[in-house]
CSV table of C-alpha atoms and ligand atoms in Angstrom, one decimal:
chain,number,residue,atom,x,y,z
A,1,UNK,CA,18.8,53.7,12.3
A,2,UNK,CA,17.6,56.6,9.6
A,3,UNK,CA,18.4,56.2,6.0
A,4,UNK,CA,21.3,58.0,4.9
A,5,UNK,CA,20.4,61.2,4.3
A,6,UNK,CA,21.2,62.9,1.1
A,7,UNK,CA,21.0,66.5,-0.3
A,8,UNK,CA,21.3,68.3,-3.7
A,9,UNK,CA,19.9,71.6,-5.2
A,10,UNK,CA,19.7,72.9,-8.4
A,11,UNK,CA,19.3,76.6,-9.5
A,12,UNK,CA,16.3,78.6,-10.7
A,13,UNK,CA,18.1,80.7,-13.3
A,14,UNK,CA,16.2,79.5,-16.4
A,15,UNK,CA,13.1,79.0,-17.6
A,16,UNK,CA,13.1,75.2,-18.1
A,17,UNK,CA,15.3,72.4,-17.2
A,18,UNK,CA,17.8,71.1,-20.3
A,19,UNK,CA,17.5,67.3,-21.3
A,20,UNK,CA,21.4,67.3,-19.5
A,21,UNK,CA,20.0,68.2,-16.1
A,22,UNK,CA,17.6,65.7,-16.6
A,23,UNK,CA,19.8,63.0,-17.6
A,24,UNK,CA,22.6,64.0,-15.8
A,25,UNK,CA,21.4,65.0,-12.3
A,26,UNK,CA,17.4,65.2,-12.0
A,27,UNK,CA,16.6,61.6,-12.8
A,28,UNK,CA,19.3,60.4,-10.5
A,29,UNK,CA,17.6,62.5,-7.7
A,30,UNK,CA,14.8,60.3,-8.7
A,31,UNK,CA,15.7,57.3,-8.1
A,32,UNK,CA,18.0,57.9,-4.4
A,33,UNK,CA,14.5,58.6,-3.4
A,34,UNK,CA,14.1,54.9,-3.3
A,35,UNK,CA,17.1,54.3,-0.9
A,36,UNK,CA,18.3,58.0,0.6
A,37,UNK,CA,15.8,60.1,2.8
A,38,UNK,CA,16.4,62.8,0.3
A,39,UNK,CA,15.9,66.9,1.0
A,40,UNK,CA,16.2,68.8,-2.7
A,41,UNK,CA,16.3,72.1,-2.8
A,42,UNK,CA,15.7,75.0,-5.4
A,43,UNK,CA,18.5,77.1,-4.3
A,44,UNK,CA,17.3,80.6,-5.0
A,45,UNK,CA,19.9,82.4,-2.8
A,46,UNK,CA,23.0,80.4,-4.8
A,47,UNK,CA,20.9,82.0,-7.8
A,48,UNK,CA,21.5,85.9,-6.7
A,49,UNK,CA,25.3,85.8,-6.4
A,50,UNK,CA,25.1,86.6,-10.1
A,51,UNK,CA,22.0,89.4,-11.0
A,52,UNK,CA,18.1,88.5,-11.4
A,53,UNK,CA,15.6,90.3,-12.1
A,54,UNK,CA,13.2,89.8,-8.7
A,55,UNK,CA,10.2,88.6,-10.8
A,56,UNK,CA,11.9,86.3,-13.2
A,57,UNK,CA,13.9,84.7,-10.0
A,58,UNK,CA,9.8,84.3,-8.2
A,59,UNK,CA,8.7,82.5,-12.0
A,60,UNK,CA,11.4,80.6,-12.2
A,61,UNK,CA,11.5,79.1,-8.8
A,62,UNK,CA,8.1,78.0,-8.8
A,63,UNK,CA,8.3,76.3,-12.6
A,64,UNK,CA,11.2,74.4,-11.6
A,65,UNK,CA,9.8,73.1,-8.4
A,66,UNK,CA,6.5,72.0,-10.6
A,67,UNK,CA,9.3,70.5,-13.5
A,68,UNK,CA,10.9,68.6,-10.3
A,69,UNK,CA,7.3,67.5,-9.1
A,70,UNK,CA,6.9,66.6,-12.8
A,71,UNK,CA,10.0,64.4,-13.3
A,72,UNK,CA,8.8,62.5,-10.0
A,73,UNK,CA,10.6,64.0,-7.0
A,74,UNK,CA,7.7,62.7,-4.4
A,75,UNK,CA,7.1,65.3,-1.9
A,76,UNK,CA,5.3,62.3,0.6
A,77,UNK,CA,9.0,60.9,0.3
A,78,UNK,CA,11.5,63.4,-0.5
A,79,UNK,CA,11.5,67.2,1.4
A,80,UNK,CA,11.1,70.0,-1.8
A,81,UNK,CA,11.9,73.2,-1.1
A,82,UNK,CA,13.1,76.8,-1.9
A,83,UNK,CA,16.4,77.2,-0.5
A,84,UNK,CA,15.7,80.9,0.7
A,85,UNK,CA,12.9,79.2,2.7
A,86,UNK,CA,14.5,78.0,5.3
A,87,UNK,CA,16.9,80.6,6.4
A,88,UNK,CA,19.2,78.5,8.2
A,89,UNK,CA,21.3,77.9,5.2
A,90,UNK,CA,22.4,81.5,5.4
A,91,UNK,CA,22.4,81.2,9.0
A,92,UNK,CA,25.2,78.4,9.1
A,93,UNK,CA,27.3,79.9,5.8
A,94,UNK,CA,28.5,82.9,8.1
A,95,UNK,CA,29.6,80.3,10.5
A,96,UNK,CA,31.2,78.4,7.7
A,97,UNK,CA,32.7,81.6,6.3
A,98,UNK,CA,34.5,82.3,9.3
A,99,UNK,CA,36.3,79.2,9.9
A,100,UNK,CA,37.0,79.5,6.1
A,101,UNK,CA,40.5,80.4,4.5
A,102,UNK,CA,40.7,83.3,2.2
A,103,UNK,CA,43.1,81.7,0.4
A,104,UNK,CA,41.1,77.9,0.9
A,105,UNK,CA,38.6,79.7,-0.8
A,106,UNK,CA,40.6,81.5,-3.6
A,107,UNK,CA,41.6,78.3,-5.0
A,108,UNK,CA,38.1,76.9,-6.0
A,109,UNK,CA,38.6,76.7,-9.9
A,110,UNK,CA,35.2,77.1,-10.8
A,111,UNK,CA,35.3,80.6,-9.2
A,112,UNK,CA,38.6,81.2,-10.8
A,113,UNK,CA,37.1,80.4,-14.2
A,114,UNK,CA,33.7,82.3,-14.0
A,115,UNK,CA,35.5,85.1,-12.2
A,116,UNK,CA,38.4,85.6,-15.3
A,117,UNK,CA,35.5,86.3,-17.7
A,118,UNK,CA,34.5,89.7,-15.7
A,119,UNK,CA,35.7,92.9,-14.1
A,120,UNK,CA,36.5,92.7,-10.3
A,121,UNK,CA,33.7,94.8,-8.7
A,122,UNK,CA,31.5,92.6,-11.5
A,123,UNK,CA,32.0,89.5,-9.6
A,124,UNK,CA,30.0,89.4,-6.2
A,125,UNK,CA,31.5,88.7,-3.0
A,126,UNK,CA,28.2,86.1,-2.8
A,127,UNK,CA,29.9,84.4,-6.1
A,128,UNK,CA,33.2,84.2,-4.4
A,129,UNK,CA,31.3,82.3,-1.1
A,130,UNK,CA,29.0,80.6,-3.3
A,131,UNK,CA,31.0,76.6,-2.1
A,132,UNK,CA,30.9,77.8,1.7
A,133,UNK,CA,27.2,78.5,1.3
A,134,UNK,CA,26.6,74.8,-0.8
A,135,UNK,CA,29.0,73.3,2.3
A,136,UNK,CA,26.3,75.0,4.5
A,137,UNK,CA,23.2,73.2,2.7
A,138,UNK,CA,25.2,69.7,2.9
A,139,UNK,CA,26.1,69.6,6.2
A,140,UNK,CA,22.9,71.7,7.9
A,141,UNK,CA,21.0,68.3,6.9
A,142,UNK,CA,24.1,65.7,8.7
A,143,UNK,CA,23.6,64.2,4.6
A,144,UNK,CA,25.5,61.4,4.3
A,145,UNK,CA,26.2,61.8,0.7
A,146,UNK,CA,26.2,64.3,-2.3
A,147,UNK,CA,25.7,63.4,-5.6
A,148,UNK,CA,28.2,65.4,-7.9
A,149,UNK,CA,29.9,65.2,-11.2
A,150,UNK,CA,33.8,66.5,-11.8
A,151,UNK,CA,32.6,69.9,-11.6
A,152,UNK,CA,31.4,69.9,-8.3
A,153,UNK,CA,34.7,67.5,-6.8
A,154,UNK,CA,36.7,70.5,-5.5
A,155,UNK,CA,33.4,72.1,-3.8
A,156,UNK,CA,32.7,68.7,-2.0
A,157,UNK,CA,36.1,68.5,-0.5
A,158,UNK,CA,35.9,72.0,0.6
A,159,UNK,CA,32.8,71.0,2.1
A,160,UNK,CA,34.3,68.3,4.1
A,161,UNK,CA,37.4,70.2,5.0
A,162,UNK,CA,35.2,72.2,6.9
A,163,UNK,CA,33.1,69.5,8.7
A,164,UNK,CA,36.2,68.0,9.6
A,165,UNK,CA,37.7,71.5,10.3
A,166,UNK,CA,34.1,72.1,12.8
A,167,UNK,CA,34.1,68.7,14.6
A,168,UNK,CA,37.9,68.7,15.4
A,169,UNK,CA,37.6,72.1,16.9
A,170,UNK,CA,34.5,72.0,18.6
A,171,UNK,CA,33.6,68.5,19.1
A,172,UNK,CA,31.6,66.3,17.0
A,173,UNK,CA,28.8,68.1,14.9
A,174,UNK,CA,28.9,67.2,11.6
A,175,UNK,CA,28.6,64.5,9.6
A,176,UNK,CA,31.7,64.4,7.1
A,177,UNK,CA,29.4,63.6,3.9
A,178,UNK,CA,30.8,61.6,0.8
A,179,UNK,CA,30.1,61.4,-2.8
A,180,UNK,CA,27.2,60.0,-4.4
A,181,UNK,CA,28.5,58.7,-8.0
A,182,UNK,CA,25.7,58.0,-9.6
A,183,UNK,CA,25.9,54.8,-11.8
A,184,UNK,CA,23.0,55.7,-13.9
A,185,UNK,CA,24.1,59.2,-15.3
A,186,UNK,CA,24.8,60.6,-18.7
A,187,UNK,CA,26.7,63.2,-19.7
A,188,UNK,CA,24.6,64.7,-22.6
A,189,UNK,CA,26.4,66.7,-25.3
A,190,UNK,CA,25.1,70.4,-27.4
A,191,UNK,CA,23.4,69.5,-30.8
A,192,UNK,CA,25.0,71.8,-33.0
A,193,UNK,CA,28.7,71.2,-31.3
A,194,UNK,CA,28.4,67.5,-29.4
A,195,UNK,CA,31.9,67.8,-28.2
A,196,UNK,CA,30.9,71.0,-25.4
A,197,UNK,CA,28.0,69.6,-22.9
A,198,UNK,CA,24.5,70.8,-23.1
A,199,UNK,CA,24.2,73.9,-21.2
A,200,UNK,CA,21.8,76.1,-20.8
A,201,UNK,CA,24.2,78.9,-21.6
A,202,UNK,CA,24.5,78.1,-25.4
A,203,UNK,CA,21.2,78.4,-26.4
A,204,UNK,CA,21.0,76.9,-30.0
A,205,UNK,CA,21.5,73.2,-29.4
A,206,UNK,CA,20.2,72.7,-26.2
A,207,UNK,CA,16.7,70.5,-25.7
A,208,UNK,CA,14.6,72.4,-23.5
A,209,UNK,CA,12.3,70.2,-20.9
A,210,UNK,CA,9.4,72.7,-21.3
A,211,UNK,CA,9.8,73.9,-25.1
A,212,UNK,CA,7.5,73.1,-27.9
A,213,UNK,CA,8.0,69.5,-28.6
A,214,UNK,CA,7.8,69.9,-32.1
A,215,UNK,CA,10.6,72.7,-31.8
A,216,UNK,CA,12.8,69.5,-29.5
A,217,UNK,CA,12.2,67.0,-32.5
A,218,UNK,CA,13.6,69.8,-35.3
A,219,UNK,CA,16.9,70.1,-33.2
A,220,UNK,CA,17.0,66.6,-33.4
A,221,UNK,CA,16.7,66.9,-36.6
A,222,UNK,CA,19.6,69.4,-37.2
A,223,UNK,CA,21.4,67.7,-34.9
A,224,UNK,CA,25.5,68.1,-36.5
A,225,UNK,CA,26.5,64.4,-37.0
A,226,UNK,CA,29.4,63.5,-39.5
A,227,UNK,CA,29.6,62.6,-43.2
A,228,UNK,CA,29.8,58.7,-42.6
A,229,UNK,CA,26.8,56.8,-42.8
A,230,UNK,CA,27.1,54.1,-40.3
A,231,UNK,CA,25.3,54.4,-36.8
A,232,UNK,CA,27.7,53.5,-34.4
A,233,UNK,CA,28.6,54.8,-30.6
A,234,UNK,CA,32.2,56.2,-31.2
A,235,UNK,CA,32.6,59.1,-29.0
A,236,UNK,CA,36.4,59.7,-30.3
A,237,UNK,CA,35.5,60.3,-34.0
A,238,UNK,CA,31.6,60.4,-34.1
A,239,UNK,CA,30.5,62.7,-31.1
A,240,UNK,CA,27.1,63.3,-32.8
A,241,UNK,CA,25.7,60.2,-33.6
A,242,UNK,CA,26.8,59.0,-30.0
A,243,UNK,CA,25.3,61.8,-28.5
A,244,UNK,CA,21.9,61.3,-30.4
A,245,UNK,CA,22.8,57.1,-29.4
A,246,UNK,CA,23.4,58.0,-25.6
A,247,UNK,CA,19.9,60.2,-25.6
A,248,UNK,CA,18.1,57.1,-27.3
A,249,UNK,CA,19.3,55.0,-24.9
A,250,UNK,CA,18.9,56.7,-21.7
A,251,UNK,CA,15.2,57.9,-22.3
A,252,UNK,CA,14.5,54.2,-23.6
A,253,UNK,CA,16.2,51.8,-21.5
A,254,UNK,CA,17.7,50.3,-24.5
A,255,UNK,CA,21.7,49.9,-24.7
A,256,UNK,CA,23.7,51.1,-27.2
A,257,UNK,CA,24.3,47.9,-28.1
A,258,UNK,CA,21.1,47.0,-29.0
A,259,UNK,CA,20.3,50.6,-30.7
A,260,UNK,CA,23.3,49.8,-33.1
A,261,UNK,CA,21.5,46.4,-34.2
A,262,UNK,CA,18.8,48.2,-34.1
A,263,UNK,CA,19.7,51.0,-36.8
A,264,UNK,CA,22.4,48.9,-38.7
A,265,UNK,CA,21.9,49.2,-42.3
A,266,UNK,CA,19.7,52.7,-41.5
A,267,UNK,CA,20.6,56.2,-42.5
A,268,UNK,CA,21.3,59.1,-39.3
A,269,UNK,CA,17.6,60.4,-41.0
A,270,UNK,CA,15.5,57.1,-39.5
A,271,UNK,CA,17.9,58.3,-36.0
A,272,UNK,CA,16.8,61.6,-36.0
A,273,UNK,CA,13.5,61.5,-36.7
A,274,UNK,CA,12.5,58.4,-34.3
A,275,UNK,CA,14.8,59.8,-31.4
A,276,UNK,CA,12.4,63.2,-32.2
A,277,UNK,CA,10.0,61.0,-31.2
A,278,UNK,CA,10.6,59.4,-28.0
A,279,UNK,CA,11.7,62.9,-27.1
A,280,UNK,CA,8.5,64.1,-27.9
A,281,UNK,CA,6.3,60.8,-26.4
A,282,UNK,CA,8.9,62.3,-23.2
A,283,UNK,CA,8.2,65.6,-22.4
A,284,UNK,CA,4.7,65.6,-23.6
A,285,UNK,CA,3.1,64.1,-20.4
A,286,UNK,CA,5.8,66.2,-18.3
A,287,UNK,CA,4.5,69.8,-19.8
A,288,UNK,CA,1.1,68.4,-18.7
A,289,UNK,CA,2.3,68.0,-15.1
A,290,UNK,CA,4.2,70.9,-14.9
A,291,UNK,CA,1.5,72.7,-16.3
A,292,UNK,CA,-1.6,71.1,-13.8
A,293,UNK,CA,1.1,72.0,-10.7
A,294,UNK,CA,1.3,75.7,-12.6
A,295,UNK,CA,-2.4,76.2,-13.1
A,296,UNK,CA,-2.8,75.4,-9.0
A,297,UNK,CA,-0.5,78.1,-7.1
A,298,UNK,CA,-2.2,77.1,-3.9
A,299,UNK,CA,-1.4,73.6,-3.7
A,300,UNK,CA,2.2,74.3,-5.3
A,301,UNK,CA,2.8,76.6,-1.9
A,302,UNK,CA,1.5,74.1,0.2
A,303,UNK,CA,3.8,71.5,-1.5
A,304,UNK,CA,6.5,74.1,-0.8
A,305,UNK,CA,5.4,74.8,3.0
A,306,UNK,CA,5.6,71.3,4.0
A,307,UNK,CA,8.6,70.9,2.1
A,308,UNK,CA,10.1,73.4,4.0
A,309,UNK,CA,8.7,72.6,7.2
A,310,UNK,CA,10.0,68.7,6.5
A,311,UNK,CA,13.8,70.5,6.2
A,312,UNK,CA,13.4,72.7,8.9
A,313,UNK,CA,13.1,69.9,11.4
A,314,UNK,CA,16.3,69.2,10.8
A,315,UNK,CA,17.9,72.4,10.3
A,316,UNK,CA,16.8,74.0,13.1
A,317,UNK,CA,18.5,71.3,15.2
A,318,UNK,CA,21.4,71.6,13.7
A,319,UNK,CA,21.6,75.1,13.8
A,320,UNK,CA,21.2,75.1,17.7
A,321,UNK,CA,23.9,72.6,17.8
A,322,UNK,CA,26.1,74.7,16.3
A,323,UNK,CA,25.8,78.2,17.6
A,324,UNK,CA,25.8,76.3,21.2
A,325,UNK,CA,29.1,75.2,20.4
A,326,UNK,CA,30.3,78.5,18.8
A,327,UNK,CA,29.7,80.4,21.8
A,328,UNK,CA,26.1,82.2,21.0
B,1,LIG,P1,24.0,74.4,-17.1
B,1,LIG,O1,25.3,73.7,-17.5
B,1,LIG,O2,23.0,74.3,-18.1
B,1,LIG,O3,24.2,75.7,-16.5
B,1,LIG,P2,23.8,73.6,-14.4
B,1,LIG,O4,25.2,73.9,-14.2
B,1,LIG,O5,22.8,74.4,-13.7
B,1,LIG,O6,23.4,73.5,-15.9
B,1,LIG,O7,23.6,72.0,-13.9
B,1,LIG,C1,22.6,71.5,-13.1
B,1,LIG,C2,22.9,70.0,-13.0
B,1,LIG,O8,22.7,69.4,-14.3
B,1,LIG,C3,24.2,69.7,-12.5
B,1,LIG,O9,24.1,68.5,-11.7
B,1,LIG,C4,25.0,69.3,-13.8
B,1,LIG,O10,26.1,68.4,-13.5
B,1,LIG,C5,23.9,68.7,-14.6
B,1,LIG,N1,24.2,68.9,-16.0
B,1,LIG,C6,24.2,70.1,-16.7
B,1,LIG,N2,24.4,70.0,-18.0
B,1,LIG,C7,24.6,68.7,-18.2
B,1,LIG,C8,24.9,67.9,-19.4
B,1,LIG,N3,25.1,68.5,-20.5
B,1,LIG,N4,25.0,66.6,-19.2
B,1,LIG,C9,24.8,66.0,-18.0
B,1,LIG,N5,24.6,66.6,-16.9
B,1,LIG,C10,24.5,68.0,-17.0
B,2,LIG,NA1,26.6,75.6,-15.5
């Protein structure tokens, strides 16, 4: 039989990946390669349900494809491409949408919460459909599994709600995918306030992927810690230095454990400044990639075609499946 199949996307709304999607999500998408046939996606059209500017979106799809190439998603391996590429994504979301509840839908708390911060006619329709549309990606591919962390819980039971709700109706169609918990994530934490997560939408203490190094080792350097003086991993009552200690570890391979031998007896200064540096020795290389993929649009669409073409295989099969069983 196949390998299971897996499936996870990430959006182009910045200009570079943060440390937390790298250590969080993108390395994990690295290593299923190894044991998932894996289709990741850029997913531009999740991107417009809140407003971009048309060229930014173009930019910023094509530099985080080259950061994805960068970090080591393998296109020979692994099918890379931009979600609005392979239009039957859209294609399957209507059908999704309209075997949907309005109210099944109403009750997806991250809507809820991005919704409360803005006017009704503020909030798109697209932002309201935004999980019927990620259901669509999932199950358009059969995956068999979805990486996600708590935030994305509710979406994935929506998601197999609705295969469930499909197959039961209409016969079998979909597979019913599960979750991927990844044993190998971390959840990284903001610099300058380590108890909210890195995010891209508070920009002061977030480590940019393709920032000046030097600028990635000063943050470091300002990181907020406490006024103790001991180095040890204590999320409770020191959520900077275990922050700083859960970067170390995960972009070294060294435990926690070992880093607090490592540092007993040293001040949070020696921290800083040599965690600046294996950030630095990190991303380095990476801009270099990013920056040879950049510097070659040509080969960067072709890398994108086949991705595409890879997906669409699969789509387009499904696709059929579906609207045969619909009634079209
Ligand atoms: P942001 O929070 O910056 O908007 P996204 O929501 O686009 O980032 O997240 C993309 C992926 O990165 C998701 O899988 C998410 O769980 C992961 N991620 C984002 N921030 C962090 C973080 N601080 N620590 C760990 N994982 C993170
Ligand atoms: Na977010």
């Amino acid at each position: 039989g196949r390998r299971p199949r897996v499936l996870s996307g990430i959006q182009p709304t910045a200009d570079s990946f943060h440390l937390g999607n790298y250590l969080g999500a993108l390395r994990e998408w690295v290593t299923m390669q190894d044991t998932y046939e894996c289709f990741y996606s850029v997913v531009d059209l999740h991107a417009i349900t809140v407003e971009q500017d048309p060229e930014l979106l173009r930019q910023r799809t094509r530099l985080s494809a080259a950061q994805l190439l960068a970090l080591g998603i393998d296109p020979d391996r692994s099918a890379l491409f931009v979600q609005s590429h392979v239009p039957e994504h859209a294609q399957l979301s209507w059908v999704l949408e309209c075997m949907a509840g309005f109210g099944e839908a109403g009750r997806m708390t991250q809507f809820k919460d991005k919704s409360a911060r803005q006017e009704a006619d503020h909030v798109s329709v697209g932002l309201f459909t935004y999980p019927i549309l990620q259901a669509a990606d999932i199950l358009i591919y059969q995956a068999d599994a979805v990486p996600v962390g708590e935030d994305q819980r509710q979406h994935l039971e929506l998601t197999r709600n609705l295969a469930q709700r499909f197959n039961s109706r209409f016969g079998q169609t979909f597979t019913v995918p599960s979750a991927h918990i990844p044993k190998d994530t971390a959840k990284i934490f903001d610099l300058q306030d380590p108890t909210s997560k890195m995010s891209k939408s508070v920009p002061s203490g977030v480590i940019e992927l393709m920032e000046e190094p030097k600028r990635s080792a000063k943050k470091i350097r300002s990181a907020v810690t406490d006024t103790e003086r001991e180095i040890r991993y204590d999320v409770e009552n020191k959520p900077g230095i275990s922050n700083l200690l859960a970067i170390y570890s995960a972009l070294t391979g060294q435990s926690v454990a070992e880093l607090e031998t490592a540092y007993d007896g040293r001040g949070y200064g020696d921290l800083k400044k040599e965690l600046g540096e294996v950030v630095v020795e990190f991303v380095t290389p990476l801009q270099q990639k990013v920056k040879g993929y950049l510097d070659d649009p040509a080969e960067l669409d072709k890398v994108l075609q086949r991705g595409a073409d890879k997906a669409r295989e699969v789509t387009a099969q499904t696709l059929q499946t579906v609207f045969e069983r619909v009634g079209f």
